[in-house]
């Protein structure tokens, strides 16, 4: 890392996120941190959790909440796709 004086190639090519994208990333990170497991692996994010975190982040309009849920579900699909690739 930069603090240690090392260049990390993966960090050099990471995308720069705008304010909205950072919000979605923060929301997803919070949801992922509280993810439940069913004993066989992680569970998908629940609609209830998505709506609860929308309130936490002061997402008020119905359209904005729908967008947030849609994006969280898309991010979660990508998470599970990567998990399958990693674990086979």
mmCIF file of C-alpha atoms in Angstrom:
data_model
loop_
_atom_site.group_PDB
_atom_site.id
_atom_site.type_symbol
_atom_site.label_atom_id
_atom_site.label_comp_id
_atom_site.label_asym_id
_atom_site.label_seq_id
_atom_site.Cartn_x
_atom_site.Cartn_y
_atom_site.Cartn_z
ATOM 1 C CA UNK A 1 0.000 0.000 0.000
ATOM 2 C CA UNK A 2 1.004 3.627 -0.341
ATOM 3 C CA UNK A 3 1.668 3.922 3.403
ATOM 4 C CA UNK A 4 4.253 1.173 3.114
ATOM 5 C CA UNK A 5 5.809 2.597 -0.046
ATOM 6 C CA UNK A 6 4.560 -0.225 -2.261
ATOM 7 C CA UNK A 7 2.655 0.017 -5.519
ATOM 8 C CA UNK A 8 -0.176 -2.463 -5.788
ATOM 9 C CA UNK A 9 -0.960 -3.072 -9.476
ATOM 10 C CA UNK A 10 -4.620 -3.938 -8.840
ATOM 11 C CA UNK A 11 -5.118 -0.632 -7.035
ATOM 12 C CA UNK A 12 -3.504 1.328 -9.843
ATOM 13 C CA UNK A 13 -6.168 0.207 -12.302
ATOM 14 C CA UNK A 14 -9.180 0.420 -9.983
ATOM 15 C CA UNK A 15 -12.080 2.521 -11.206
ATOM 16 C CA UNK A 16 -12.734 5.908 -9.673
ATOM 17 C CA UNK A 17 -16.276 6.045 -8.353
ATOM 18 C CA UNK A 18 -18.524 9.077 -8.379
ATOM 19 C CA UNK A 19 -20.549 10.115 -5.324
ATOM 20 C CA UNK A 20 -23.569 7.969 -6.245
ATOM 21 C CA UNK A 21 -21.435 4.923 -6.999
ATOM 22 C CA UNK A 22 -19.622 5.381 -3.678
ATOM 23 C CA UNK A 23 -22.993 5.460 -1.918
ATOM 24 C CA UNK A 24 -24.002 2.178 -3.570
ATOM 25 C CA UNK A 25 -20.636 0.632 -2.686
ATOM 26 C CA UNK A 26 -20.973 1.728 0.961
ATOM 27 C CA UNK A 27 -24.537 0.402 1.154
ATOM 28 C CA UNK A 28 -23.508 -2.928 -0.386
ATOM 29 C CA UNK A 29 -20.539 -3.204 1.965
ATOM 30 C CA UNK A 30 -22.812 -2.619 4.974
ATOM 31 C CA UNK A 31 -25.333 -5.175 3.716
ATOM 32 C CA UNK A 32 -22.626 -7.718 2.936
ATOM 33 C CA UNK A 33 -21.095 -7.325 6.404
ATOM 34 C CA UNK A 34 -24.428 -8.373 7.936
ATOM 35 C CA UNK A 35 -25.073 -11.189 5.471
ATOM 36 C CA UNK A 36 -26.671 -14.323 6.921
ATOM 37 C CA UNK A 37 -25.591 -17.891 6.214
ATOM 38 C CA UNK A 38 -27.828 -20.911 5.804
ATOM 39 C CA UNK A 39 -25.228 -23.462 6.904
ATOM 40 C CA UNK A 40 -24.237 -24.231 3.309
ATOM 41 C CA UNK A 41 -23.003 -20.769 2.403
ATOM 42 C CA UNK A 42 -24.013 -17.133 2.306
ATOM 43 C CA UNK A 43 -27.633 -16.139 1.740
ATOM 44 C CA UNK A 44 -28.652 -13.505 -0.788
ATOM 45 C CA UNK A 45 -29.345 -10.050 0.578
ATOM 46 C CA UNK A 46 -32.938 -9.681 1.718
ATOM 47 C CA UNK A 47 -35.362 -7.050 0.528
ATOM 48 C CA UNK A 48 -36.008 -6.104 4.155
ATOM 49 C CA UNK A 49 -32.316 -5.506 4.801
ATOM 50 C CA UNK A 50 -32.031 -3.422 1.616
ATOM 51 C CA UNK A 51 -34.982 -1.255 2.637
ATOM 52 C CA UNK A 52 -33.699 -0.897 6.194
ATOM 53 C CA UNK A 53 -30.312 0.294 5.003
ATOM 54 C CA UNK A 54 -32.039 2.668 2.566
ATOM 55 C CA UNK A 55 -33.590 4.341 5.599
ATOM 56 C CA UNK A 56 -30.217 4.405 7.355
ATOM 57 C CA UNK A 57 -28.736 6.243 4.365
ATOM 58 C CA UNK A 58 -31.775 8.567 4.117
ATOM 59 C CA UNK A 59 -32.922 7.227 0.749
ATOM 60 C CA UNK A 60 -36.498 8.510 0.849
ATOM 61 C CA UNK A 61 -38.236 8.447 -2.518
ATOM 62 C CA UNK A 62 -39.809 5.240 -3.776
ATOM 63 C CA UNK A 63 -37.927 5.557 -7.076
ATOM 64 C CA UNK A 64 -34.588 5.924 -5.289
ATOM 65 C CA UNK A 65 -35.375 2.929 -3.065
ATOM 66 C CA UNK A 66 -36.279 0.825 -6.115
ATOM 67 C CA UNK A 67 -33.013 1.849 -7.775
ATOM 68 C CA UNK A 68 -31.055 0.989 -4.647
ATOM 69 C CA UNK A 69 -32.691 -2.458 -4.362
ATOM 70 C CA UNK A 70 -32.156 -3.144 -8.079
ATOM 71 C CA UNK A 71 -28.478 -2.198 -7.857
ATOM 72 C CA UNK A 72 -27.925 -4.144 -4.613
ATOM 73 C CA UNK A 73 -29.436 -7.231 -6.250
ATOM 74 C CA UNK A 74 -27.210 -6.780 -9.316
ATOM 75 C CA UNK A 75 -24.133 -6.405 -7.108
ATOM 76 C CA UNK A 76 -25.206 -9.462 -5.130
ATOM 77 C CA UNK A 77 -25.619 -11.527 -8.310
ATOM 78 C CA UNK A 78 -22.071 -10.572 -9.258
ATOM 79 C CA UNK A 79 -20.865 -11.556 -5.784
ATOM 80 C CA UNK A 80 -22.444 -15.020 -6.129
ATOM 81 C CA UNK A 81 -21.112 -15.440 -9.676
ATOM 82 C CA UNK A 82 -17.596 -14.727 -8.408
ATOM 83 C CA UNK A 83 -18.113 -17.043 -5.452
ATOM 84 C CA UNK A 84 -19.072 -19.885 -7.806
ATOM 85 C CA UNK A 85 -16.005 -19.195 -9.985
ATOM 86 C CA UNK A 86 -13.777 -19.222 -6.932
ATOM 87 C CA UNK A 87 -15.254 -22.319 -5.280
ATOM 88 C CA UNK A 88 -16.336 -24.227 -8.351
#
